[in-house]
């Protein structure tokens, strides 16, 4: 079976028309402010990419480059500014606990990436709505959501299973456990019924729903297993290692695997196509679509 390469643009195109038409009906346009306080070239690329695609959809975008010492004050100012509909901070800023503080400082009503503790708590607790009546959906972080949309597009989610159980029976590796992508992504997949190996530079944790627990959420347990033990077991392998030198060894992959890379560098070797059934080399364009959708959703909640 030849490998199918699925490009992010193909998945993103599912959303473009809908977003454009919704924006065109609005008198005032939603406005996103992005704060760039690091010198990450990929954050800058993301800023350029979002700027271009938001403009194409009729959405407003303003990039504010500030030294990281001034970021707190800058976020507070944007929180209080009625002209700002959404706020995005490019991470990592400090790369430690201070980043979580920044995430929580963004007003939840303007938090386009859903990284505030309010949304974070809902994501990890598998609570998908903001209100009791279930009329307003919680905001999910853009890249984890983009990966979910990609997996859905290529048929990994089984919609004949009950809602909330679409990934039952699937074993998935997520190589990255950052607070903005890898950990929330692993939680989302586990909350939909998958067995997830969350792999980072230090260890491996297993995320899975506990069928005996009264809560609907997942558990995380540390294992002594190594990547070479768990990768061969996985139906889906998702990578997000930010170093160009890192390569997922093709020899570890199960034949027919679905391989998805969200890092800005290629984490799979070119030979991945000899083994995988589906290969998604990047998801950036879907991330931008999810950013637009989240911005629209917050704007609608504000009005
Ligand atoms: N396409 C998109 O929409 C997005 C792409 N990115 C890209 O994804 C990558 C990761 O971004 P962040 O999560 O923000 O970075 P980060 O630096 O916060 O996290 C990196 C993660 O990779 C793990 N890691 C590093 N080396 C490893 C190894 N050898 N084996 C296993 N795990 C290893 C670390 O332990 C950590 O969990 C970057 O390339 C970034 O540019 C990030 C956000 C969105
Ligand atoms: N809070 C936060 N959220 C992020 O989502 C985040 C971040 N910080 N820091 C930096 C990384 C990087 N990232 C990218 C997203 C899309 C493209 C993208 O759209 N790339 C296009 C074009 C790239 C090009 O042409 O150079 C593509 O993949 O086709 C790139 C990079 C999001 N990040």
GROMACS .gro file of C-alpha atoms and ligand atoms in nm:
model
  380
    1UNK     CA    1   0.000   0.000   0.000
    2UNK     CA    2   0.151   0.335  -0.102
    3UNK     CA    3   0.169   0.608   0.160
    4UNK     CA    4  -0.074   0.898   0.129
    5UNK     CA    5   0.079   1.236   0.207
    6UNK     CA    6  -0.187   1.469   0.349
    7UNK     CA    7  -0.107   1.840   0.343
    8UNK     CA    8  -0.237   2.082   0.606
    9UNK     CA    9  -0.374   2.311   0.334
   10UNK     CA   10  -0.618   2.037   0.232
   11UNK     CA   11  -0.755   2.013   0.587
   12UNK     CA   12  -0.756   2.390   0.641
   13UNK     CA   13  -0.964   2.441   0.326
   14UNK     CA   14  -1.255   2.270   0.507
   15UNK     CA   15  -1.281   2.582   0.725
   16UNK     CA   16  -1.183   2.875   0.502
   17UNK     CA   17  -1.517   2.941   0.331
   18UNK     CA   18  -1.719   2.913   0.652
   19UNK     CA   19  -1.488   3.154   0.836
   20UNK     CA   20  -1.491   3.408   0.550
   21UNK     CA   21  -1.866   3.407   0.524
   22UNK     CA   22  -1.914   3.451   0.898
   23UNK     CA   23  -1.667   3.741   0.907
   24UNK     CA   24  -1.829   3.911   0.606
   25UNK     CA   25  -2.157   3.936   0.797
   26UNK     CA   26  -2.000   4.133   1.082
   27UNK     CA   27  -2.006   4.511   1.096
   28UNK     CA   28  -1.705   4.546   1.323
   29UNK     CA   29  -1.430   4.293   1.261
   30UNK     CA   30  -1.273   4.081   1.535
   31UNK     CA   31  -0.921   4.202   1.617
   32UNK     CA   32  -0.640   3.978   1.735
   33UNK     CA   33  -0.329   4.111   1.909
   34UNK     CA   34  -0.020   3.889   1.908
   35UNK     CA   35   0.261   3.946   2.156
   36UNK     CA   36   0.608   3.849   2.040
   37UNK     CA   37   0.857   3.861   2.326
   38UNK     CA   38   1.105   3.597   2.214
   39UNK     CA   39   1.342   3.561   1.920
   40UNK     CA   40   1.201   3.227   1.802
   41UNK     CA   41   1.211   3.237   1.422
   42UNK     CA   42   0.917   2.996   1.408
   43UNK     CA   43   0.704   3.220   1.627
   44UNK     CA   44   0.781   3.500   1.383
   45UNK     CA   45   0.687   3.274   1.090
   46UNK     CA   46   0.365   3.189   1.267
   47UNK     CA   47   0.295   3.560   1.322
   48UNK     CA   48   0.349   3.628   0.950
   49UNK     CA   49   0.140   3.331   0.847
   50UNK     CA   50  -0.147   3.429   1.080
   51UNK     CA   51  -0.128   3.792   0.971
   52UNK     CA   52  -0.166   3.693   0.605
   53UNK     CA   53  -0.444   3.441   0.661
   54UNK     CA   54  -0.640   3.657   0.905
   55UNK     CA   55  -0.632   3.945   0.655
   56UNK     CA   56  -0.755   3.712   0.380
   57UNK     CA   57  -1.050   3.617   0.601
   58UNK     CA   58  -1.126   3.984   0.678
   59UNK     CA   59  -1.001   3.960   1.037
   60UNK     CA   60  -0.774   4.221   1.194
   61UNK     CA   61  -0.432   4.137   1.335
   62UNK     CA   62  -0.172   4.347   1.510
   63UNK     CA   63   0.170   4.219   1.615
   64UNK     CA   64   0.320   4.386   1.922
   65UNK     CA   65   0.689   4.315   1.979
   66UNK     CA   66   0.778   4.383   2.341
   67UNK     CA   67   1.070   4.293   2.567
   68UNK     CA   68   0.958   4.010   2.791
   69UNK     CA   69   0.998   4.226   3.103
   70UNK     CA   70   0.717   4.449   2.970
   71UNK     CA   71   0.489   4.165   2.863
   72UNK     CA   72   0.281   4.152   3.182
   73UNK     CA   73   0.190   4.519   3.162
   74UNK     CA   74   0.122   4.487   2.789
   75UNK     CA   75  -0.119   4.196   2.845
   76UNK     CA   76  -0.303   4.388   3.119
   77UNK     CA   77  -0.344   4.682   2.885
   78UNK     CA   78  -0.484   4.461   2.606
   79UNK     CA   79  -0.718   4.289   2.855
   80UNK     CA   80  -0.871   4.627   2.937
   81UNK     CA   81  -0.890   4.751   2.577
   82UNK     CA   82  -1.236   4.708   2.420
   83UNK     CA   83  -1.090   4.721   2.070
   84UNK     CA   84  -0.898   4.400   2.132
   85UNK     CA   85  -1.110   4.087   2.079
   86UNK     CA   86  -0.838   3.825   2.115
   87UNK     CA   87  -0.489   3.795   2.265
   88UNK     CA   88  -0.215   3.551   2.164
   89UNK     CA   89   0.124   3.525   2.334
   90UNK     CA   90   0.391   3.335   2.141
   91UNK     CA   91   0.553   3.069   2.358
   92UNK     CA   92   0.801   2.983   2.495
   93UNK     CA   93   0.872   3.325   2.654
   94UNK     CA   94   1.078   3.219   2.956
   95UNK     CA   95   1.039   2.845   2.908
   96UNK     CA   96   0.965   2.787   3.277
   97UNK     CA   97   0.690   2.845   3.540
   98UNK     CA   98   0.667   3.210   3.450
   99UNK     CA   99   0.504   3.113   3.118
  100UNK     CA  100   0.209   2.957   3.303
  101UNK     CA  101   0.164   3.286   3.493
  102UNK     CA  102   0.149   3.472   3.162
  103UNK     CA  103  -0.107   3.223   3.031
  104UNK     CA  104  -0.330   3.287   3.332
  105UNK     CA  105  -0.293   3.663   3.301
  106UNK     CA  106  -0.471   3.669   2.963
  107UNK     CA  107  -0.841   3.745   3.022
  108UNK     CA  108  -1.034   3.422   2.952
  109UNK     CA  109  -1.283   3.615   2.737
  110UNK     CA  110  -0.992   3.709   2.505
  111UNK     CA  111  -0.781   3.393   2.532
  112UNK     CA  112  -0.776   3.262   2.171
  113UNK     CA  113  -0.554   2.968   2.262
  114UNK     CA  114  -0.751   2.857   2.566
  115UNK     CA  115  -0.436   2.838   2.777
  116UNK     CA  116  -0.583   3.016   3.079
  117UNK     CA  117  -0.635   2.799   3.389
  118UNK     CA  118  -1.012   2.819   3.337
  119UNK     CA  119  -0.997   2.643   3.000
  120UNK     CA  120  -0.700   2.428   3.096
  121UNK     CA  121  -0.898   2.288   3.388
  122UNK     CA  122  -1.189   2.206   3.162
  123UNK     CA  123  -0.966   2.037   2.906
  124UNK     CA  124  -0.793   1.813   3.159
  125UNK     CA  125  -1.123   1.745   3.337
  126UNK     CA  126  -1.301   1.661   3.008
  127UNK     CA  127  -1.563   1.929   3.061
  128UNK     CA  128  -1.642   2.060   2.714
  129UNK     CA  129  -1.873   2.352   2.790
  130UNK     CA  130  -1.857   2.687   2.970
  131UNK     CA  131  -2.216   2.684   3.094
  132UNK     CA  132  -2.455   2.435   3.252
  133UNK     CA  133  -2.692   2.464   2.954
  134UNK     CA  134  -2.409   2.354   2.721
  135UNK     CA  135  -2.461   2.646   2.482
  136UNK     CA  136  -2.103   2.778   2.486
  137UNK     CA  137  -1.809   2.555   2.406
  138UNK     CA  138  -1.483   2.587   2.600
  139UNK     CA  139  -1.188   2.723   2.398
  140UNK     CA  140  -0.928   2.460   2.305
  141UNK     CA  141  -0.562   2.537   2.228
  142UNK     CA  142  -0.513   2.587   1.852
  143UNK     CA  143  -0.238   2.337   1.772
  144UNK     CA  144  -0.375   2.042   1.975
  145UNK     CA  145  -0.714   2.116   1.818
  146UNK     CA  146  -0.553   2.134   1.473
  147UNK     CA  147  -0.398   1.789   1.522
  148UNK     CA  148  -0.738   1.653   1.630
  149UNK     CA  149  -0.898   1.801   1.313
  150UNK     CA  150  -0.622   1.647   1.100
  151UNK     CA  151  -0.676   1.304   1.259
  152UNK     CA  152  -1.050   1.337   1.208
  153UNK     CA  153  -1.001   1.439   0.844
  154UNK     CA  154  -0.791   1.130   0.768
  155UNK     CA  155  -1.035   0.894   0.938
  156UNK     CA  156  -0.865   0.811   1.267
  157UNK     CA  157  -1.177   0.909   1.465
  158UNK     CA  158  -1.443   0.637   1.445
  159UNK     CA  159  -1.778   0.815   1.440
  160UNK     CA  160  -1.976   0.493   1.467
  161UNK     CA  161  -1.861   0.475   1.831
  162UNK     CA  162  -2.043   0.691   2.091
  163UNK     CA  163  -1.949   1.061   2.128
  164UNK     CA  164  -1.650   1.091   2.358
  165UNK     CA  165  -1.529   0.743   2.264
  166UNK     CA  166  -1.428   0.794   1.899
  167UNK     CA  167  -1.069   0.684   1.960
  168UNK     CA  168  -1.147   0.370   2.157
  169UNK     CA  169  -0.899   0.094   2.071
  170UNK     CA  170  -0.639   0.334   1.925
  171UNK     CA  171  -0.284   0.351   2.061
  172UNK     CA  172  -0.118   0.686   2.000
  173UNK     CA  173   0.226   0.831   2.078
  174UNK     CA  174   0.273   1.205   2.130
  175UNK     CA  175   0.644   1.295   2.132
  176UNK     CA  176   0.638   1.636   2.309
  177UNK     CA  177   0.486   1.723   2.646
  178UNK     CA  178   0.491   2.102   2.645
  179UNK     CA  179   0.209   2.283   2.826
  180UNK     CA  180   0.096   2.455   2.504
  181UNK     CA  181   0.085   2.154   2.271
  182UNK     CA  182   0.194   1.803   2.373
  183UNK     CA  183   0.030   1.768   2.713
  184UNK     CA  184  -0.311   1.913   2.619
  185UNK     CA  185  -0.304   1.709   2.296
  186UNK     CA  186  -0.236   1.385   2.483
  187UNK     CA  187  -0.521   1.469   2.723
  188UNK     CA  188  -0.767   1.542   2.440
  189UNK     CA  189  -0.686   1.210   2.273
  190UNK     CA  190  -0.714   1.017   2.600
  191UNK     CA  191  -1.044   1.189   2.679
  192UNK     CA  192  -1.174   1.054   2.347
  193UNK     CA  193  -1.080   0.700   2.447
  194UNK     CA  194  -0.728   0.647   2.309
  195UNK     CA  195  -0.438   0.494   2.499
  196UNK     CA  196  -0.171   0.763   2.473
  197UNK     CA  197   0.202   0.736   2.531
  198UNK     CA  198   0.315   1.088   2.619
  199UNK     CA  199   0.687   1.097   2.547
  200UNK     CA  200   0.924   1.377   2.639
  201UNK     CA  201   1.298   1.413   2.678
  202UNK     CA  202   1.288   1.274   3.035
  203UNK     CA  203   1.027   0.999   3.053
  204UNK     CA  204   0.713   0.835   2.920
  205UNK     CA  205   0.365   0.865   3.073
  206UNK     CA  206   0.053   0.670   2.981
  207UNK     CA  207  -0.266   0.874   2.953
  208UNK     CA  208  -0.589   0.676   2.939
  209UNK     CA  209  -0.945   0.691   3.055
  210UNK     CA  210  -1.009   0.478   3.358
  211UNK     CA  211  -1.327   0.281   3.284
  212UNK     CA  212  -1.383   0.213   3.655
  213UNK     CA  213  -1.350   0.576   3.765
  214UNK     CA  214  -1.660   0.783   3.823
  215UNK     CA  215  -1.505   1.079   3.646
  216UNK     CA  216  -1.506   1.093   3.273
  217UNK     CA  217  -1.149   1.218   3.257
  218UNK     CA  218  -0.818   1.037   3.205
  219UNK     CA  219  -0.535   0.930   3.433
  220UNK     CA  220  -0.160   0.977   3.379
  221UNK     CA  221   0.088   0.716   3.499
  222UNK     CA  222   0.463   0.706   3.460
  223UNK     CA  223   0.617   0.399   3.297
  224UNK     CA  224   0.976   0.277   3.275
  225UNK     CA  225   0.920   0.175   2.912
  226UNK     CA  226   1.141   0.337   2.647
  227UNK     CA  227   1.044   0.483   2.306
  228UNK     CA  228   1.179   0.166   2.137
  229UNK     CA  229   0.929  -0.037   2.345
  230UNK     CA  230   0.620   0.174   2.283
  231UNK     CA  231   0.653   0.326   1.932
  232UNK     CA  232   0.614  -0.017   1.761
  233UNK     CA  233   0.276  -0.055   1.941
  234UNK     CA  234   0.130   0.270   1.809
  235UNK     CA  235  -0.132   0.312   1.535
  236UNK     CA  236  -0.062   0.686   1.527
  237UNK     CA  237   0.269   0.862   1.602
  238UNK     CA  238   0.258   1.241   1.650
  239UNK     CA  239   0.585   1.433   1.684
  240UNK     CA  240   0.670   1.786   1.798
  241UNK     CA  241   1.041   1.788   1.883
  242UNK     CA  242   1.182   2.135   1.815
  243UNK     CA  243   1.535   2.020   1.720
  244UNK     CA  244   1.633   1.962   1.357
  245UNK     CA  245   1.874   1.682   1.453
  246UNK     CA  246   1.601   1.472   1.614
  247UNK     CA  247   1.461   1.197   1.390
  248UNK     CA  248   1.202   0.937   1.482
  249UNK     CA  249   1.370   0.608   1.375
  250UNK     CA  250   1.166   0.470   1.084
  251UNK     CA  251   1.256   0.116   1.189
  252UNK     CA  252   1.049   0.154   1.509
  253UNK     CA  253   0.727   0.240   1.326
  254UNK     CA  254   0.449  -0.015   1.288
  255UNK     CA  255   0.371  -0.082   0.919
  256UNK     CA  256   0.062   0.118   0.818
  257UNK     CA  257   0.113   0.374   1.095
  258UNK     CA  258  -0.034   0.725   1.068
  259UNK     CA  259   0.256   0.970   1.112
  260UNK     CA  260   0.187   1.335   1.198
  261UNK     CA  261   0.452   1.600   1.259
  262UNK     CA  262   0.359   1.937   1.414
  263UNK     CA  263   0.713   2.058   1.484
  264UNK     CA  264   0.846   2.335   1.263
  265UNK     CA  265   1.131   2.098   1.167
  266UNK     CA  266   1.089   1.755   1.007
  267UNK     CA  267   1.091   1.490   1.281
  268UNK     CA  268   1.036   1.195   1.046
  269UNK     CA  269   1.294   1.059   0.804
  270UNK     CA  270   1.204   1.064   0.431
  271UNK     CA  271   1.175   0.681   0.449
  272UNK     CA  272   0.865   0.723   0.668
  273UNK     CA  273   0.670   0.702   0.341
  274UNK     CA  274   0.784   0.341   0.293
  275UNK     CA  275   0.618   0.238   0.620
  276UNK     CA  276   0.331   0.476   0.697
  277UNK     CA  277  -0.017   0.455   0.543
  278UNK     CA  278  -0.065   0.828   0.592
  279UNK     CA  279   0.200   1.096   0.652
  280UNK     CA  280   0.118   1.455   0.752
  281UNK     CA  281   0.444   1.656   0.735
  282UNK     CA  282   0.308   1.974   0.905
  283UNK     CA  283  -0.012   2.115   1.054
  284UNK     CA  284   0.062   2.490   1.068
  285UNK     CA  285  -0.209   2.593   0.823
  286UNK     CA  286  -0.475   2.411   1.027
  287UNK     CA  287  -0.346   2.583   1.342
  288UNK     CA  288  -0.414   2.917   1.177
  289UNK     CA  289  -0.769   2.806   1.085
  290UNK     CA  290  -0.834   2.705   1.447
  291UNK     CA  291  -0.697   3.041   1.560
  292UNK     CA  292  -0.950   3.216   1.336
  293UNK     CA  293  -1.235   2.999   1.461
  294UNK     CA  294  -1.144   3.058   1.826
  295UNK     CA  295  -1.120   3.432   1.765
  296UNK     CA  296  -1.467   3.434   1.606
  297UNK     CA  297  -1.610   3.226   1.888
  298UNK     CA  298  -1.474   3.463   2.156
  299UNK     CA  299  -1.596   3.766   1.959
  300UNK     CA  300  -1.946   3.615   1.944
  301UNK     CA  301  -1.943   3.543   2.319
  302UNK     CA  302  -1.834   3.904   2.385
  303UNK     CA  303  -2.126   4.044   2.185
  304LIG     N1  304   0.255   2.387   1.365
  304LIG     C1  305   0.203   2.445   1.469
  304LIG     O1  306   0.090   2.482   1.470
  304LIG     C2  307   0.286   2.460   1.590
  304LIG     C3  308   0.415   2.418   1.588
  304LIG     N2  309   0.492   2.428   1.698
  304LIG     C4  310   0.626   2.374   1.684
  304LIG     O2  311   0.630   2.253   1.760
  304LIG     C5  312   0.757   2.239   1.819
  304LIG     C6  313   0.743   2.226   1.970
  304LIG     O3  314   0.692   2.345   2.024
  304LIG     P1  315   0.668   2.357   2.182
  304LIG     O4  316   0.588   2.244   2.228
  304LIG     O5  317   0.619   2.495   2.204
  304LIG     O6  318   0.820   2.343   2.232
  304LIG     P2  319   0.882   2.317   2.377
  304LIG     O7  320   1.027   2.344   2.363
  304LIG     O8  321   0.802   2.387   2.480
  304LIG     O9  322   0.860   2.159   2.402
  304LIG     C7  323   0.934   2.059   2.337
  304LIG     C8  324   0.894   1.921   2.388
  304LIG    O10  325   0.967   1.821   2.315
  304LIG     C9  326   1.027   1.731   2.407
  304LIG     N3  327   1.150   1.678   2.351
  304LIG    C10  328   1.262   1.745   2.317
  304LIG     N4  329   1.355   1.660   2.271
  304LIG    C11  330   1.302   1.536   2.276
  304LIG    C12  331   1.349   1.407   2.243
  304LIG     N5  332   1.470   1.387   2.195
  304LIG     N6  333   1.267   1.303   2.262
  304LIG    C13  334   1.142   1.320   2.311
  304LIG     N7  335   1.093   1.440   2.343
  304LIG    C14  336   1.171   1.547   2.327
  304LIG    C15  337   1.051   1.813   2.531
  304LIG    O11  338   1.068   1.730   2.643
  304LIG    C16  339   0.924   1.899   2.535
  304LIG    O12  340   0.818   1.825   2.594
  304LIG    C17  341   0.838   2.358   1.771
  304LIG    O13  342   0.907   2.319   1.654
  304LIG    C18  343   0.733   2.461   1.741
  304LIG    O14  344   0.779   2.557   1.648
  304LIG    C19  345   0.444   2.476   1.815
  304LIG    C20  346   0.318   2.522   1.824
  304LIG    C21  347   0.231   2.521   1.710
  305LIG     N1  348   0.140   3.037   2.187
  305LIG     C1  349   0.190   2.981   2.078
  305LIG     N2  350   0.110   2.912   1.995
  305LIG     C2  351   0.159   2.858   1.881
  305LIG     O1  352   0.082   2.795   1.806
  305LIG     C3  353   0.298   2.875   1.849
  305LIG     C4  354   0.377   2.947   1.940
  305LIG     N3  355   0.321   2.997   2.054
  305LIG     N4  356   0.509   2.968   1.915
  305LIG     C5  357   0.566   2.929   1.786
  305LIG     C6  358   0.501   2.809   1.725
  305LIG     C7  359   0.523   2.789   1.575
  305LIG     N5  360   0.391   2.784   1.516
  305LIG     C8  361   0.359   2.779   1.381
  305LIG     C9  362   0.228   2.774   1.339
  305LIG    C10  363   0.195   2.779   1.205
  305LIG    C11  364   0.292   2.788   1.110
  305LIG    C12  365   0.252   2.794   0.967
  305LIG     O2  366   0.141   2.828   0.932
  305LIG     N6  367   0.339   2.757   0.878
  305LIG    C13  368   0.305   2.755   0.738
  305LIG    C14  369   0.400   2.832   0.654
  305LIG    C15  370   0.540   2.848   0.706
  305LIG    C16  371   0.631   2.914   0.606
  305LIG     O3  372   0.593   2.932   0.493
  305LIG     O4  373   0.744   2.944   0.643
  305LIG    C17  374   0.293   2.609   0.697
  305LIG     O5  375   0.313   2.524   0.783
  305LIG     O6  376   0.262   2.583   0.583
  305LIG    C18  377   0.425   2.790   1.148
  305LIG    C19  378   0.458   2.785   1.283
  305LIG    C20  379   0.299   2.809   1.614
  305LIG     N7  380   0.355   2.824   1.733
   0.00000   0.00000   0.00000
